[in-house]
PDB file of C-alpha atoms in Angstrom:
ATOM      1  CA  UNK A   1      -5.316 -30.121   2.672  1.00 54.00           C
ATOM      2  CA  UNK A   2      -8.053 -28.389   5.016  1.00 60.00           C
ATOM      3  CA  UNK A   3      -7.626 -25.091   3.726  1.00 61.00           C
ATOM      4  CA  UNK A   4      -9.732 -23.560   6.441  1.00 62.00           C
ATOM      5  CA  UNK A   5      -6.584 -24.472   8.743  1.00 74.00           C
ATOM      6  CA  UNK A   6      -3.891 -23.112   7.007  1.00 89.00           C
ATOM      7  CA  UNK A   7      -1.533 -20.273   6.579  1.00 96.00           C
ATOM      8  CA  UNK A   8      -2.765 -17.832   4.275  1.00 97.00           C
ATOM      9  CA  UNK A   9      -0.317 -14.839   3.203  1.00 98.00           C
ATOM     10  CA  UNK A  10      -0.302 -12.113   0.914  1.00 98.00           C
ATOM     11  CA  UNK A  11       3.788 -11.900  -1.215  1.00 98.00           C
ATOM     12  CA  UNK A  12       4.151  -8.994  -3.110  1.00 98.00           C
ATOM     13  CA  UNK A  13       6.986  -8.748  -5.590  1.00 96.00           C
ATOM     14  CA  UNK A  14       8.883  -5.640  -5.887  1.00 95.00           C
ATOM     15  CA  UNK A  15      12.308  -4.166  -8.020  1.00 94.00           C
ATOM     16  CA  UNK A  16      13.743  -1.337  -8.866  1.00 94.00           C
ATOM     17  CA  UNK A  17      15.098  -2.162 -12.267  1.00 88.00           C
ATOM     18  CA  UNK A  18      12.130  -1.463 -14.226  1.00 82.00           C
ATOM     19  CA  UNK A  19      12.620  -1.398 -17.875  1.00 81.00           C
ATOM     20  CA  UNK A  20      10.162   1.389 -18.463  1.00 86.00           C
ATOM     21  CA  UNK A  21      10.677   3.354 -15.536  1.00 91.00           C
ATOM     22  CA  UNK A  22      13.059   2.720 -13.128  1.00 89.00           C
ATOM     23  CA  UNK A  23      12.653   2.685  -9.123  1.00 92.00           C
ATOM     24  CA  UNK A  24       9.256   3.311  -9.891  1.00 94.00           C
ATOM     25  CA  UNK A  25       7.481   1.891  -6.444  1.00 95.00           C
ATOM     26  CA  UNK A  26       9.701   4.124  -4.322  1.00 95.00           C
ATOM     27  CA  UNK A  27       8.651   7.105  -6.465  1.00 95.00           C
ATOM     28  CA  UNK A  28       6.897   9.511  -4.020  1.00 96.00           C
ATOM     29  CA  UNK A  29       3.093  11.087  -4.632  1.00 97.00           C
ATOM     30  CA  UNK A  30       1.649  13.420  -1.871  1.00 94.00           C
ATOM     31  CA  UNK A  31       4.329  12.742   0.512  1.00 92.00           C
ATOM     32  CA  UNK A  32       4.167   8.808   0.361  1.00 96.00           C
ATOM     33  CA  UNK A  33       5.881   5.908  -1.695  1.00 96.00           C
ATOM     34  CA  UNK A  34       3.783   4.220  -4.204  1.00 97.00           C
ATOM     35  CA  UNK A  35       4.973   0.890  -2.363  1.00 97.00           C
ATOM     36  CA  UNK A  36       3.195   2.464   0.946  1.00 97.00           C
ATOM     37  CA  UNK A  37       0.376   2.915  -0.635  1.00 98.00           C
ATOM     38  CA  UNK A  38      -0.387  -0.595  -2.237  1.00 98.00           C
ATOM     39  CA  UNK A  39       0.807  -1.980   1.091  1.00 97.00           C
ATOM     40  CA  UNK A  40      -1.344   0.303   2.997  1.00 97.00           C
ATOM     41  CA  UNK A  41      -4.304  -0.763   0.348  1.00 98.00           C
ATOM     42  CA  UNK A  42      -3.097  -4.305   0.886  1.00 98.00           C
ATOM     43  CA  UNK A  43      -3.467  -4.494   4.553  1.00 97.00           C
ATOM     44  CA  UNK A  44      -7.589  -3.613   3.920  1.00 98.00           C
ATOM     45  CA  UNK A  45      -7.274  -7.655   3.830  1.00 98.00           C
ATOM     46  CA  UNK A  46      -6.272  -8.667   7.248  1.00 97.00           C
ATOM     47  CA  UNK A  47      -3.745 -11.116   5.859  1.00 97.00           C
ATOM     48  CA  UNK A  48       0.221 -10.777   6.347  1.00 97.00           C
ATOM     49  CA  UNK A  49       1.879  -9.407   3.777  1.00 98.00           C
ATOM     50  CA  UNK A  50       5.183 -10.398   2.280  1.00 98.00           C
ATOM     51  CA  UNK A  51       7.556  -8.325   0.396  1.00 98.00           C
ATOM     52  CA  UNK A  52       9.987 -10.579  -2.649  1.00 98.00           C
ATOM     53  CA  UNK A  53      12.746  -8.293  -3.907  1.00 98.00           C
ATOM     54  CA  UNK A  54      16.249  -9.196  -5.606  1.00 97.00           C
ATOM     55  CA  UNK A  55      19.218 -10.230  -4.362  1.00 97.00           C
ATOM     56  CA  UNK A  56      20.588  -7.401  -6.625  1.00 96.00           C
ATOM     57  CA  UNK A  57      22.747  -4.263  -4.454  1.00 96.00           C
ATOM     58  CA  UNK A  58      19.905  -2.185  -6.787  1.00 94.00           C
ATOM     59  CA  UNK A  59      17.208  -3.504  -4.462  1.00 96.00           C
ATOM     60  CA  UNK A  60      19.312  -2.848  -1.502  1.00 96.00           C
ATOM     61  CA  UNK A  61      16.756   0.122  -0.707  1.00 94.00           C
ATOM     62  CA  UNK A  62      13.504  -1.682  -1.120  1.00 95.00           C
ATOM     63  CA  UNK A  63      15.054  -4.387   1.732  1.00 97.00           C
ATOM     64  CA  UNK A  64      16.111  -1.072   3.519  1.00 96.00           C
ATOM     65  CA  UNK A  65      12.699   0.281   3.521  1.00 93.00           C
ATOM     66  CA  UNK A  66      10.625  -3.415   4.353  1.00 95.00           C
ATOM     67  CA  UNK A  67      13.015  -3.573   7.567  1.00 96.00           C
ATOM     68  CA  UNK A  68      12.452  -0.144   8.379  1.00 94.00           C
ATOM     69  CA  UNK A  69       9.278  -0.259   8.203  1.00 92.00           C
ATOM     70  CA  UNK A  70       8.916  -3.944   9.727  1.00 94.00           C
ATOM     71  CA  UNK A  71       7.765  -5.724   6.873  1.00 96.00           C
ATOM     72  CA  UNK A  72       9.117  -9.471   5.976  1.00 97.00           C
ATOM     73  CA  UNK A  73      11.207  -9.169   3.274  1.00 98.00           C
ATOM     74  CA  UNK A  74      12.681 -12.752   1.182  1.00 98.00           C
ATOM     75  CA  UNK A  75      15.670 -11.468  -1.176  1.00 98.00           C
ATOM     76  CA  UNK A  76      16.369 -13.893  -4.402  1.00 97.00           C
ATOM     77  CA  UNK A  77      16.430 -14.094  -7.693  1.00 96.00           C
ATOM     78  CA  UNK A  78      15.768 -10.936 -10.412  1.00 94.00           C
ATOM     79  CA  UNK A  79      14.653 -13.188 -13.174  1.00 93.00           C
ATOM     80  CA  UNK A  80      13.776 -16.745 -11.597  1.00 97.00           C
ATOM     81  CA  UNK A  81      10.875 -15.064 -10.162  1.00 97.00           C
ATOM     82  CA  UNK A  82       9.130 -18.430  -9.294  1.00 98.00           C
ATOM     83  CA  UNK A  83      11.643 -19.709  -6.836  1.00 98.00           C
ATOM     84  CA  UNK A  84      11.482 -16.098  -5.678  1.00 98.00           C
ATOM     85  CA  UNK A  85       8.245 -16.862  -4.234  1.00 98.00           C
ATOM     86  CA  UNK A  86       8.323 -20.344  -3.909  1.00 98.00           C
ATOM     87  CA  UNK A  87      11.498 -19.598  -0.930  1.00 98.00           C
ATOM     88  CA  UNK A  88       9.825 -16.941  -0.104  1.00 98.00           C
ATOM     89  CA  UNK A  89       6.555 -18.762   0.769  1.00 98.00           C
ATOM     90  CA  UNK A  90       8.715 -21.924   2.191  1.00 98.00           C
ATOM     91  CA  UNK A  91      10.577 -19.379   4.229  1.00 98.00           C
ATOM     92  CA  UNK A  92       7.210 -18.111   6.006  1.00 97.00           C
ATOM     93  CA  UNK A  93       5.955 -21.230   6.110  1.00 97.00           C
ATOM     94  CA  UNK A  94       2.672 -20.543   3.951  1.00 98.00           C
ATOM     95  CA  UNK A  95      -0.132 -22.569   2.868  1.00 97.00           C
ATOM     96  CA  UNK A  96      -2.000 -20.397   0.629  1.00 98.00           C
ATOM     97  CA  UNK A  97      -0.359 -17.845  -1.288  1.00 98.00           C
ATOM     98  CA  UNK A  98      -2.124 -14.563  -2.804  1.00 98.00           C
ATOM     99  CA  UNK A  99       0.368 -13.150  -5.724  1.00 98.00           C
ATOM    100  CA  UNK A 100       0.552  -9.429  -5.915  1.00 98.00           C
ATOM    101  CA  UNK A 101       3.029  -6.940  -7.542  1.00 97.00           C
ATOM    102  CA  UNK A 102       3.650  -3.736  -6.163  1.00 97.00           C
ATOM    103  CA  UNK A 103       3.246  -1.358  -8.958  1.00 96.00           C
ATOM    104  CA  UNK A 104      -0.176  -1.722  -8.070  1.00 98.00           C
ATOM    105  CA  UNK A 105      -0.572   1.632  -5.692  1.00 98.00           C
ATOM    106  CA  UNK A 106      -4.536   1.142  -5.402  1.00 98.00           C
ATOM    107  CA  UNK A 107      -5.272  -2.337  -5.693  1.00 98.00           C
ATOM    108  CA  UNK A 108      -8.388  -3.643  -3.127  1.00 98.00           C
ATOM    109  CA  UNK A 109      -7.706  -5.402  -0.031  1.00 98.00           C
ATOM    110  CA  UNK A 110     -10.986  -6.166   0.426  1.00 98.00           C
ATOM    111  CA  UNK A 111     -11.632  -7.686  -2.589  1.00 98.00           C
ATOM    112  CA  UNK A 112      -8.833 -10.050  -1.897  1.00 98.00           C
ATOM    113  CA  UNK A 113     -10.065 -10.739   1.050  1.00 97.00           C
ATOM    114  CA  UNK A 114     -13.502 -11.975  -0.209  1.00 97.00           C
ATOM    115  CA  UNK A 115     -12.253 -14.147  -2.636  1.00 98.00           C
ATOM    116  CA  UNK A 116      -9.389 -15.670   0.151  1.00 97.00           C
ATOM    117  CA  UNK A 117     -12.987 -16.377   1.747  1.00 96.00           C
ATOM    118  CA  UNK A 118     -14.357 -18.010  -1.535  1.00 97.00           C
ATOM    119  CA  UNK A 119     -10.905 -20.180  -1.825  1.00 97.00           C
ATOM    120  CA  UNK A 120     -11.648 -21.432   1.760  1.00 95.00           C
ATOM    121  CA  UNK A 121     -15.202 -21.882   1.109  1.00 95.00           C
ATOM    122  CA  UNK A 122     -14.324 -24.178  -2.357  1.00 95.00           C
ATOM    123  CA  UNK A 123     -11.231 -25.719   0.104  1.00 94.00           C
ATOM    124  CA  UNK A 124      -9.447 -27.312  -2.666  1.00 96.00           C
ATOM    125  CA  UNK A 125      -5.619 -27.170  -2.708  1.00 96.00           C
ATOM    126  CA  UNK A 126      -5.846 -27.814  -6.558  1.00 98.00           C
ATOM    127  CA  UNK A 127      -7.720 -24.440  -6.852  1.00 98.00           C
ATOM    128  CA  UNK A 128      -5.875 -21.373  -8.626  1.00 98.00           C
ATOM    129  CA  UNK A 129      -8.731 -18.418  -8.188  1.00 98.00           C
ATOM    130  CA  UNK A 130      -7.982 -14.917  -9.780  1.00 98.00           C
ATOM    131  CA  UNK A 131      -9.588 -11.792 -11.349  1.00 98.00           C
ATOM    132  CA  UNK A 132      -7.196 -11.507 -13.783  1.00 96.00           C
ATOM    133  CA  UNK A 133      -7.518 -14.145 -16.188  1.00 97.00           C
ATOM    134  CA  UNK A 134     -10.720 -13.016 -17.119  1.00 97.00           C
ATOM    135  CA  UNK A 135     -10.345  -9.709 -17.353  1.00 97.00           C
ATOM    136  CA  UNK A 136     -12.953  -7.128 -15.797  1.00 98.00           C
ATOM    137  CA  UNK A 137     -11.259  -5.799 -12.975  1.00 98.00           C
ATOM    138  CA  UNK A 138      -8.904  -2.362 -14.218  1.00 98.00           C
ATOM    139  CA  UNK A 139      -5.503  -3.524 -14.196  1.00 97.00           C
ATOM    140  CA  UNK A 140      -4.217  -2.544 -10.742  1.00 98.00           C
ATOM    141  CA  UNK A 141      -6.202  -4.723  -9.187  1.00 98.00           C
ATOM    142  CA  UNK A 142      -4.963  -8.219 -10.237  1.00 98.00           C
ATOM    143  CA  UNK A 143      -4.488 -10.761  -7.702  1.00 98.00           C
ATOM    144  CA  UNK A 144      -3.896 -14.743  -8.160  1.00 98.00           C
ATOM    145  CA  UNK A 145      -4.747 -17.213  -4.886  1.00 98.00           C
ATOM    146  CA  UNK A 146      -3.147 -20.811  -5.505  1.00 98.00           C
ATOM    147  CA  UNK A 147      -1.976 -23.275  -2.588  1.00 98.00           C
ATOM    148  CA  UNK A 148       1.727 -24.181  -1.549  1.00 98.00           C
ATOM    149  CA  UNK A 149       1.137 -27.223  -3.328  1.00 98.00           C
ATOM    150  CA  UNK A 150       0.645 -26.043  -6.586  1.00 98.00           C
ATOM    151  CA  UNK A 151       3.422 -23.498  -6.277  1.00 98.00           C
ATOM    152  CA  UNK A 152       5.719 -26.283  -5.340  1.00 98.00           C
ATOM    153  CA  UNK A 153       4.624 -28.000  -8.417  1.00 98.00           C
ATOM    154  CA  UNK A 154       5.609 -25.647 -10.511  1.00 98.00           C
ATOM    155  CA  UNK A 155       8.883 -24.517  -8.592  1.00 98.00           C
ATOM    156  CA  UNK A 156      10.112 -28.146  -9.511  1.00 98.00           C
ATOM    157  CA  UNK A 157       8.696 -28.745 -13.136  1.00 98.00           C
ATOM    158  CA  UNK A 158       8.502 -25.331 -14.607  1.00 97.00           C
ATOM    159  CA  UNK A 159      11.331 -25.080 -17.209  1.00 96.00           C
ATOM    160  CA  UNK A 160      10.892 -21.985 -19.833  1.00 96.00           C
ATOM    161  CA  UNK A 161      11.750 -18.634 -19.050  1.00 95.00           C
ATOM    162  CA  UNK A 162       8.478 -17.448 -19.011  1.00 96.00           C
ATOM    163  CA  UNK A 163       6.809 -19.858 -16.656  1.00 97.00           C
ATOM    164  CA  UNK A 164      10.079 -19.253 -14.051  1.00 97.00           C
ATOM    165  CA  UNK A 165       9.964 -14.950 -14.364  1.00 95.00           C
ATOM    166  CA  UNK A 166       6.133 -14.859 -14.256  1.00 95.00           C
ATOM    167  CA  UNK A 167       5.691 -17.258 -11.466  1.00 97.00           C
ATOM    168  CA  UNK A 168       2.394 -18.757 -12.264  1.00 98.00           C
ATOM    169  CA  UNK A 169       2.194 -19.577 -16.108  1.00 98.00           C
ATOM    170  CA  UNK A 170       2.722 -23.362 -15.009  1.00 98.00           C
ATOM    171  CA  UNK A 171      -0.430 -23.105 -12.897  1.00 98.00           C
ATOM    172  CA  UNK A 172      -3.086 -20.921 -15.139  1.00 98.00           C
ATOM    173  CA  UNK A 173      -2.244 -22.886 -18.296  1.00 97.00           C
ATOM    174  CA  UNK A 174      -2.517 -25.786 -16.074  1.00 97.00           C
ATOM    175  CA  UNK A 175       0.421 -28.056 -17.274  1.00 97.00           C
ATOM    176  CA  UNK A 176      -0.055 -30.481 -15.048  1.00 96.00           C
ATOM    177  CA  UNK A 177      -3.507 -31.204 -15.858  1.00 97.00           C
ATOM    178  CA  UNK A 178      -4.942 -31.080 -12.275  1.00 97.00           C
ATOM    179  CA  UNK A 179      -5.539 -27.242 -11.659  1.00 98.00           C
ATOM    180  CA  UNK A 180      -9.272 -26.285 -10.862  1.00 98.00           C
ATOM    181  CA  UNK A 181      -8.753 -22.541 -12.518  1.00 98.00           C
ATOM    182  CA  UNK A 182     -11.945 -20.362 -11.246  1.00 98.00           C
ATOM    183  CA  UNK A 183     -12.094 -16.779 -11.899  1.00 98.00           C
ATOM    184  CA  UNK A 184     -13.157 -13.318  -9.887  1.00 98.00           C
ATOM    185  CA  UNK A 185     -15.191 -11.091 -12.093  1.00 98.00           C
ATOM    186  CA  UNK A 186     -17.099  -7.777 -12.432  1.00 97.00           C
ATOM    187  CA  UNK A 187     -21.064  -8.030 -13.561  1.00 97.00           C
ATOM    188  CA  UNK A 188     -19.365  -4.849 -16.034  1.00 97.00           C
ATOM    189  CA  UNK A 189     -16.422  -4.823 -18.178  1.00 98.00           C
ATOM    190  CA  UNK A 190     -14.033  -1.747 -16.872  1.00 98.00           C
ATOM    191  CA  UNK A 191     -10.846  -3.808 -18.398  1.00 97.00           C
ATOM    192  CA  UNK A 192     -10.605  -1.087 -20.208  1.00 97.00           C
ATOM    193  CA  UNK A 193      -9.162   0.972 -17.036  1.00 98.00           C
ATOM    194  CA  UNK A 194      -5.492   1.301 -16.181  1.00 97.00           C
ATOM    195  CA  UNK A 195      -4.498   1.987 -12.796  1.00 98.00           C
ATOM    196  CA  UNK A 196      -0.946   0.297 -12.324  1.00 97.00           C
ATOM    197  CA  UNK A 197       2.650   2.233 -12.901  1.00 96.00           C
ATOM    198  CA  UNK A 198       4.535   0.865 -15.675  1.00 94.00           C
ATOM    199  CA  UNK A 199       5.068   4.103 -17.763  1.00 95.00           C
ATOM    200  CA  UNK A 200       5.789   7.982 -16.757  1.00 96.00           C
ATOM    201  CA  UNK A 201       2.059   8.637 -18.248  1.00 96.00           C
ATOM    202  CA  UNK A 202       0.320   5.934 -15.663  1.00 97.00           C
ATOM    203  CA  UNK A 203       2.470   8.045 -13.136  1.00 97.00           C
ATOM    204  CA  UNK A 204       0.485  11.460 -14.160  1.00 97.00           C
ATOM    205  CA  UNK A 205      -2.788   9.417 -13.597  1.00 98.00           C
ATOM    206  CA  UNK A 206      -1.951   7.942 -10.224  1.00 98.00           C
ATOM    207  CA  UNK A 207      -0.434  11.033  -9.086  1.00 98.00           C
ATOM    208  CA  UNK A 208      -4.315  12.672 -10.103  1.00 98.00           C
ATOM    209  CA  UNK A 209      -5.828  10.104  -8.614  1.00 98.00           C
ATOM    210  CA  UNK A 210      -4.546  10.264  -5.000  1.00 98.00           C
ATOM    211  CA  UNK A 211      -3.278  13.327  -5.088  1.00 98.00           C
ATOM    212  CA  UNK A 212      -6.791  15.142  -6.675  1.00 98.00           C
ATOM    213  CA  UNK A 213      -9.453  12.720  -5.931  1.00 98.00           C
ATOM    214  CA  UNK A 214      -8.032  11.009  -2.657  1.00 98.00           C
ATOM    215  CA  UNK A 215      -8.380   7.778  -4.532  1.00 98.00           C
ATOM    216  CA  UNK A 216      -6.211   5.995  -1.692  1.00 98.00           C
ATOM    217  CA  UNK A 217      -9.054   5.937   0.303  1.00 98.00           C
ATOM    218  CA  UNK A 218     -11.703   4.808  -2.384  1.00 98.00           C
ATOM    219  CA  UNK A 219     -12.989   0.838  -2.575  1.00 98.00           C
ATOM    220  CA  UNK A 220     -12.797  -0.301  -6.481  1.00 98.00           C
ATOM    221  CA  UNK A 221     -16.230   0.576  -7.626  1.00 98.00           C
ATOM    222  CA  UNK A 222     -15.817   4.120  -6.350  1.00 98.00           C
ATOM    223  CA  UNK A 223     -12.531   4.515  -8.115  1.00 98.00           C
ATOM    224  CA  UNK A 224     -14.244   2.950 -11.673  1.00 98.00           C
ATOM    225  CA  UNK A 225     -17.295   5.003 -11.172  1.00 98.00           C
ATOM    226  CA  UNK A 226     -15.031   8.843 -10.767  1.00 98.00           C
ATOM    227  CA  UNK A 227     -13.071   6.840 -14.388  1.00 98.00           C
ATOM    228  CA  UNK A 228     -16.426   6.870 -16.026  1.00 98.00           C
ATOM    229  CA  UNK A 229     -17.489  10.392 -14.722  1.00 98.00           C
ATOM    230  CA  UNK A 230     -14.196  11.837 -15.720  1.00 97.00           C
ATOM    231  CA  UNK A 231     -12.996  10.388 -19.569  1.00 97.00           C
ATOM    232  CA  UNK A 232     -10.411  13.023 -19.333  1.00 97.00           C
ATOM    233  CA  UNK A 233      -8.465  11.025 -16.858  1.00 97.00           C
ATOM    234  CA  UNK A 234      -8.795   7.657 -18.743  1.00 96.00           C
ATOM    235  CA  UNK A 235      -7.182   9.597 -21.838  1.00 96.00           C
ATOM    236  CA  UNK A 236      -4.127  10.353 -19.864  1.00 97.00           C
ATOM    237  CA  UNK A 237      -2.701   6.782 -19.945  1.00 96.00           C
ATOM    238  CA  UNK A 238      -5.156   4.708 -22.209  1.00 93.00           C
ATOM    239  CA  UNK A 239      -2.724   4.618 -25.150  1.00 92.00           C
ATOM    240  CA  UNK A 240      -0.287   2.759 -22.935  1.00 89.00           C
ATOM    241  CA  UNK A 241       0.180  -0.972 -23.700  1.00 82.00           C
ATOM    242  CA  UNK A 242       0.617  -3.770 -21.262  1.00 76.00           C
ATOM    243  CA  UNK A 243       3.876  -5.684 -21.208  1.00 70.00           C
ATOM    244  CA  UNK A 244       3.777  -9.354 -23.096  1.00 66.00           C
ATOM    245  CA  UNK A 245       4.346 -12.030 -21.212  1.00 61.00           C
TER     246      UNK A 245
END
């Protein structure tokens, strides 16, 4: 595959049913939807973007709110996550997929976009490139790059739970032995930084963050360097623990 010919798109997934808190990416900070936000953020990459939701009547508003607002929206599975995005992908007739998820308010579209150039530059279909595997990015800005290829792979021989609900297990503990698995990272650690919305207290932070500092509009070393200015902020959600996969 020529890589530098292909279809590159950006699929977000996005649900309502959160465990921790519920329809959190329709929850609303200084008169916006953290979902318009990320995609706002999102579209700093020049790359279409992609919207995976449920089949579930629960989801029924996020599909509401991508047609509104003219955004593709694919509609499958709540826990088969991977053949979410693998239909989703088929559907729109990608090439190269960039894996998002949408509690993710301020991630960088223009990070993505310079590693979608390093991907092309490397042009290897067997390539999975991310910043979050090696961790120095905050989380809230993770983002995973892999070809159609490779997510077909893994659509057809993935078989646990965990490698079909977290999409890309298959591919970044390379199980078929061919992945090429190169990483994004920071010359610092800020790893330590939480900026994504799984909890009521990461809530309070983002809320301070747009809604204070006008975050929304800040690239990623701007937002780390008001963190490391301001501790107080860090404290509000740094006892918060990331899901398991």
């Amino acid at each position: 595959m020529n890589v530098k010919s292909k279809k590159i798109g950006i699929i977000t997934q996005a649900r309502m049913t959160s465990t921790r808190l519920p329809g959190k990416i329709l929850k609303h900070v200084g008169g916006k939807t953290i979902l318009e936000y990320h995609l706002d953020r999102l579209q700093w990459s020049n790359l279409p973007i992609y919207i995976a939701t449920t089949t579930n009547a629960t989801d029924d508003e996020v599909s509401n709110w991508a047609l509104e607002h003219k955004i593709p929206c694919y509609r499958g599975s709540e826990n088969d996550v991977l053949t979410r995005y693998y239909s989703c992908a088929l559907e729109n007739r990608l090439d190269v997929i960039v894996r998002v998820t949408s509690d993710c308010p301020l991630i960088d579209g223009k990070i993505i976009r310079q590693a979608v150039n390093q991907y092309i530059t490397n042009n290897d279909s067997n390539e999975y490139l991310s910043n979050c595997l090696v961790r120095t990015f905050p989380r809230g800005f993770d983002f995973e790059i892999f070809s159609f290829e490779l997510l077909e792979e893994a659509h057809q021989h993935a078989t646990t739970p965990t490698q079909r609900e977290h999409v890309t297990p298959y591919i970044n503990q390379n199980v078929s032995g061919k992945v090429h698995i190169k990483h994004i990272t920071r010359t610092s650690d800020n790893s330590q930084y939480r900026i994504t919305l799984d909890t009521e207290d990461d809530f309070k932070l983002i809320r301070k963050l747009i809604e204070d500092f006008n975050c929304e509009t800040m690239e990623t070393q701007e937002i780390i360097s008001l963190l490391m200015a301001n501790p107080w902020l860090h404290e509000i959600n740094s006892h918060i623990e990331q899901k398991k996969i």
